[in-house]
Short mmCIF file of C-alpha atoms in Angstrom, two decimals:
data_model
loop_
_atom_site.label_atom_id
_atom_site.label_comp_id
_atom_site.label_asym_id
_atom_site.label_seq_id
_atom_site.Cartn_x
_atom_site.Cartn_y
_atom_site.Cartn_z
CA MET A 52 10.67 -14.32 18.46
CA ALA A 53 10.77 -10.73 19.63
CA VAL A 54 8.83 -8.21 17.57
CA VAL A 55 11.08 -5.56 16.02
CA GLU A 56 9.82 -2.08 16.78
CA PRO A 57 10.40 0.77 14.34
CA THR A 58 12.18 3.86 15.57
CA LEU A 59 12.81 7.42 14.40
CA ASP A 60 16.59 6.89 14.35
CA VAL A 61 16.90 6.94 10.55
CA GLU A 62 14.60 9.92 10.20
CA ARG A 63 16.44 11.88 12.89
CA ALA A 64 19.76 11.22 11.18
CA HIS A 65 18.39 12.79 8.01
CA PHE A 66 17.01 15.76 9.92
CA ALA A 67 20.42 16.25 11.54
CA ALA A 68 21.94 16.29 8.06
CA GLY A 69 19.68 19.18 7.09
CA ILE A 70 16.76 17.41 5.45
CA PRO A 71 13.61 19.44 6.27
CA LEU A 72 11.03 16.75 5.51
CA VAL A 73 11.19 12.95 5.52
CA ILE A 74 8.50 11.07 3.63
CA GLY A 75 7.83 7.37 4.13
CA VAL A 76 6.31 5.33 1.31
CA ASP A 77 4.97 1.77 1.30
CA GLU A 78 2.68 -0.22 -0.96
CA VAL A 79 0.09 -2.92 -0.42
CA GLY A 80 -1.74 -5.19 -2.83
CA ARG A 81 1.15 -5.84 -5.20
CA GLY A 82 0.57 -9.60 -5.27
CA ALA A 83 -3.23 -9.71 -5.17
CA ILE A 84 -5.29 -11.20 -8.01
CA ALA A 85 -8.22 -8.86 -7.39
CA GLY A 86 -8.62 -5.23 -6.45
CA PRO A 87 -6.34 -2.22 -6.55
CA VAL A 88 -2.82 -1.58 -5.47
CA ALA A 89 -2.45 1.16 -2.83
CA VAL A 90 0.51 3.33 -1.88
CA GLY A 91 0.69 5.06 1.48
CA VAL A 92 2.71 8.24 1.95
CA SER A 93 3.46 9.85 5.32
CA ALA A 94 5.53 13.00 5.86
CA ILE A 95 7.11 14.27 9.07
CA THR A 96 9.43 17.07 10.12
CA ALA A 97 12.01 17.26 12.88
CA THR A 98 9.38 18.72 15.22
CA CYS A 99 7.08 15.69 14.98
CA ALA A 100 5.79 14.12 18.16
CA PRO A 101 7.33 10.88 19.47
CA MET A 102 6.41 7.77 17.54
CA PRO A 103 2.93 6.51 18.49
CA GLU A 104 3.00 3.65 20.94
CA GLY A 105 2.25 0.36 19.25
CA LEU A 106 3.12 1.48 15.73
CA ARG A 107 4.48 -1.40 13.68
CA ASP A 108 4.79 -2.53 10.10
CA SER A 109 1.19 -3.26 9.12
CA LYS A 110 2.03 -6.93 8.56
CA MET A 111 3.00 -7.20 12.23
CA LEU A 112 -0.38 -5.95 13.45
CA SER A 113 -3.70 -7.75 13.63
CA GLU A 114 -6.52 -6.30 11.54
CA LYS A 115 -8.14 -4.92 14.67
CA ARG A 116 -4.93 -3.23 15.77
CA ARG A 117 -4.32 -1.77 12.31
CA VAL A 118 -7.77 -0.23 12.22
CA ALA A 119 -7.26 1.22 15.70
CA MET A 120 -3.86 2.60 14.71
CA TYR A 121 -5.12 4.32 11.56
CA PRO A 122 -6.48 7.51 13.20
CA VAL A 123 -3.48 7.60 15.53
CA VAL A 124 -1.15 7.63 12.53
CA GLU A 125 -3.23 10.31 10.82
CA GLN A 126 -2.93 12.51 13.90
CA TRP A 127 0.80 11.89 14.26
CA ALA A 128 1.55 12.52 10.58
CA PRO A 129 -1.30 14.72 9.30
CA ASP A 130 0.52 15.23 6.00
CA SER A 131 -0.33 11.76 4.77
CA ALA A 132 -2.23 10.29 1.85
CA VAL A 133 -3.03 7.04 0.09
CA GLY A 134 -3.02 6.73 -3.69
CA VAL A 135 -4.70 3.89 -5.56
CA ALA A 136 -4.41 2.33 -9.01
CA ASP A 137 -7.31 0.03 -9.79
CA ASN A 138 -7.19 -3.50 -11.14
CA GLU A 139 -7.86 -2.35 -14.70
CA GLU A 140 -4.84 -0.08 -14.52
CA VAL A 141 -2.74 -2.94 -13.14
CA ASP A 142 -3.81 -5.10 -16.10
CA ARG A 143 -3.28 -2.37 -18.68
CA LEU A 144 -0.05 -0.80 -17.39
CA GLY A 145 1.63 -3.62 -15.47
CA ILE A 146 2.21 -3.71 -11.73
CA ILE A 147 5.32 -1.51 -11.59
CA ALA A 148 3.74 1.32 -13.60
CA ALA A 149 0.54 0.95 -11.56
CA LEU A 150 2.52 1.29 -8.34
CA GLY A 151 4.11 4.45 -9.69
CA LEU A 152 0.71 5.82 -10.70
CA ALA A 153 -0.73 5.16 -7.24
CA GLY A 154 2.31 6.78 -5.63
CA ALA A 155 2.07 9.82 -7.89
CA ARG A 156 -1.60 10.21 -6.95
CA ALA A 157 -0.72 10.12 -3.26
CA PHE A 158 1.94 12.81 -3.70
CA GLN A 159 -0.44 14.90 -5.78
CA SER A 160 -2.93 14.74 -2.92
CA LEU A 161 -0.27 15.99 -0.50
CA ARG A 162 0.68 18.86 -2.81
CA LEU A 163 -2.96 19.84 -3.27
CA GLY A 164 -3.16 19.89 0.51
CA GLY A 165 -0.39 22.48 0.57
CA LEU A 166 2.62 20.38 1.55
CA ASP A 167 5.91 21.86 0.37
CA THR A 168 8.20 18.96 -0.58
CA THR A 169 11.20 21.13 -1.45
CA GLY A 170 14.34 19.42 -0.17
CA ALA A 171 12.42 16.39 1.08
CA LEU A 172 13.87 12.91 1.31
CA VAL A 173 11.68 9.91 0.47
CA ILE A 174 12.31 6.56 2.18
CA LEU A 175 10.78 3.89 -0.05
CA ASP A 176 10.34 0.40 1.34
CA GLY A 177 12.13 -2.27 -0.67
CA SER A 178 15.11 -2.40 -2.99
CA HIS A 179 13.58 -1.12 -6.25
CA ASP A 180 12.76 2.52 -6.91
CA TRP A 181 9.50 2.27 -8.86
CA LEU A 182 8.42 5.70 -7.59
CA SER A 183 10.87 8.21 -9.07
CA PRO A 184 9.96 7.63 -12.76
CA ALA A 185 6.30 8.35 -11.96
CA LEU A 186 6.76 11.61 -10.04
CA PRO A 187 6.41 14.85 -12.02
CA LEU A 188 8.63 16.61 -9.50
CA ARG A 189 12.14 15.35 -8.85
CA LEU A 190 12.53 14.20 -5.27
CA LYS A 191 15.43 12.42 -3.64
CA VAL A 192 14.31 8.82 -3.15
CA THR A 193 16.26 6.27 -1.17
CA THR A 194 15.23 2.62 -1.02
CA ARG A 195 15.56 0.62 2.15
CA VAL A 196 14.78 -3.05 2.61
CA LYS A 197 12.52 -3.61 5.63
CA ALA A 198 11.96 0.13 6.01
CA ASP A 199 8.37 -0.62 7.03
CA ARG A 200 9.78 -2.63 9.91
CA ASP A 201 12.56 -0.24 10.96
CA CYS A 202 11.44 3.33 10.16
CA ALA A 203 8.46 4.82 11.96
CA VAL A 204 7.45 7.06 9.07
CA VAL A 205 7.36 4.09 6.66
CA ALA A 206 5.52 1.93 9.17
CA ALA A 207 2.93 4.72 9.38
CA ALA A 208 2.57 4.71 5.59
CA SER A 209 2.17 0.93 5.61
CA VAL A 210 -0.70 1.11 8.11
CA LEU A 211 -2.51 3.78 6.11
CA ALA A 212 -2.15 1.89 2.83
CA LYS A 213 -3.17 -1.45 4.31
CA VAL A 214 -6.28 -0.21 6.12
CA HIS A 215 -7.37 1.88 3.13
CA ARG A 216 -7.07 -1.02 0.69
CA ASP A 217 -8.59 -3.56 3.10
CA THR A 218 -11.62 -1.30 3.45
CA LEU A 219 -12.03 -1.19 -0.33
CA MET A 220 -11.85 -4.99 -0.49
CA ILE A 221 -14.41 -5.43 2.30
CA GLU A 222 -16.78 -3.05 0.50
CA ALA A 223 -16.24 -4.95 -2.75
CA ASP A 224 -17.03 -8.23 -0.97
CA GLU A 225 -20.40 -6.81 0.04
CA ARG A 226 -21.17 -5.92 -3.59
CA MET A 227 -19.78 -9.14 -5.09
CA PRO A 228 -20.01 -11.90 -2.46
CA GLY A 229 -18.62 -15.35 -2.88
CA TYR A 230 -14.90 -14.67 -3.34
CA GLY A 231 -14.01 -14.17 0.33
CA TRP A 232 -12.49 -10.72 -0.17
CA ALA A 233 -13.40 -9.63 3.34
CA GLY A 234 -10.97 -12.29 4.52
CA ASN A 235 -8.41 -12.81 1.75
CA LYS A 236 -8.39 -9.15 0.64
CA GLY A 237 -8.07 -10.23 -2.98
CA TYR A 238 -4.88 -12.23 -2.54
CA ALA A 239 -4.44 -15.61 -4.13
CA SER A 240 -5.64 -18.54 -2.06
CA THR A 241 -7.04 -21.96 -2.82
CA ASP A 242 -10.54 -20.84 -1.87
CA HIS A 243 -10.26 -17.65 -3.92
CA TYR A 244 -9.13 -19.54 -7.02
CA ALA A 245 -11.88 -22.09 -6.45
CA ALA A 246 -14.46 -19.30 -6.31
CA VAL A 247 -13.15 -17.86 -9.58
CA GLY A 248 -13.44 -21.26 -11.21
CA ARG A 249 -16.95 -21.69 -9.84
CA LEU A 250 -18.38 -18.18 -10.29
CA GLY A 251 -16.14 -16.68 -12.95
CA ALA A 252 -13.87 -13.66 -12.75
CA THR A 253 -15.38 -10.27 -12.02
CA ALA A 254 -14.69 -6.75 -13.22
CA PHE A 255 -12.72 -6.36 -9.98
CA HIS A 256 -10.23 -9.12 -10.80
CA ARG A 257 -6.86 -8.64 -12.46
CA TRP A 258 -7.60 -10.72 -15.53
CA SER A 259 -4.02 -10.85 -16.75
CA TRP A 260 -3.05 -12.41 -13.41
CA LEU A 261 -5.63 -15.18 -13.71
CA ARG A 262 -4.40 -16.67 -16.98
CA GLN A 263 -3.17 -19.92 -15.50
CA PRO A 264 -3.90 -23.02 -17.59
CA SER A 265 -5.55 -24.84 -14.69
CA LEU A 266 -8.06 -22.01 -14.31
CA LEU A 267 -8.90 -21.06 -17.89
CA ASP A 268 -11.79 -23.44 -18.47
CA GLY A 269 -13.51 -22.68 -15.18
CA ILE A 270 -13.03 -18.93 -15.45
CA ASP A 271 -14.08 -18.56 -19.07
CA GLY A 272 -17.00 -20.92 -18.81
CA ALA A 273 -18.41 -19.41 -15.65
CA ALA A 274 -17.82 -15.86 -16.83
CA ALA A 275 -19.77 -16.51 -20.03
CA SER A 276 -22.79 -18.00 -18.27
#
């Protein structure tokens, strides 16, 4: 199966319509049972350089290629940021509100860096706009299914978010070994669940996501020991 390459076609159409700034947004970590959720935000103008060679949706790249692409993306879209909501916030607020919080933090970082978002258009990957309710400033947000696959600016955001969060999970694995986070990045897997049952849940887990009847005895017993 041929790999679909993103383009700047969608972004250029918006520029031609008078939009001064196009911002791509993508999230990673939504379905994990441990660790934070991260939202990548990348902004470009009509004068941006051609799309970096090899840029893809982060899911279409190997870990090695994603890491190599990270500084390339930062150079191509210097007005970029990653916002994070930690696992405690996911538990306390729910995943949708946590996504919005992470996104708002990323946009706040861009504004503190001096980016003027007046008149900007946001392309949000997916079909649900979880971002708008969380932003203090009103921005025009359009959702697009598979935007991380098709739109270069969203693919860039996906790479930034994925590498940033993966790095946090690898660092957490060094502090709390035994759960395989360097490999599974906190996502649910048979081995990850088995480790929770054997070792107990940690302060880095999303406890509300672990309340499955088959796991309760192992988690609670190990955590109390």
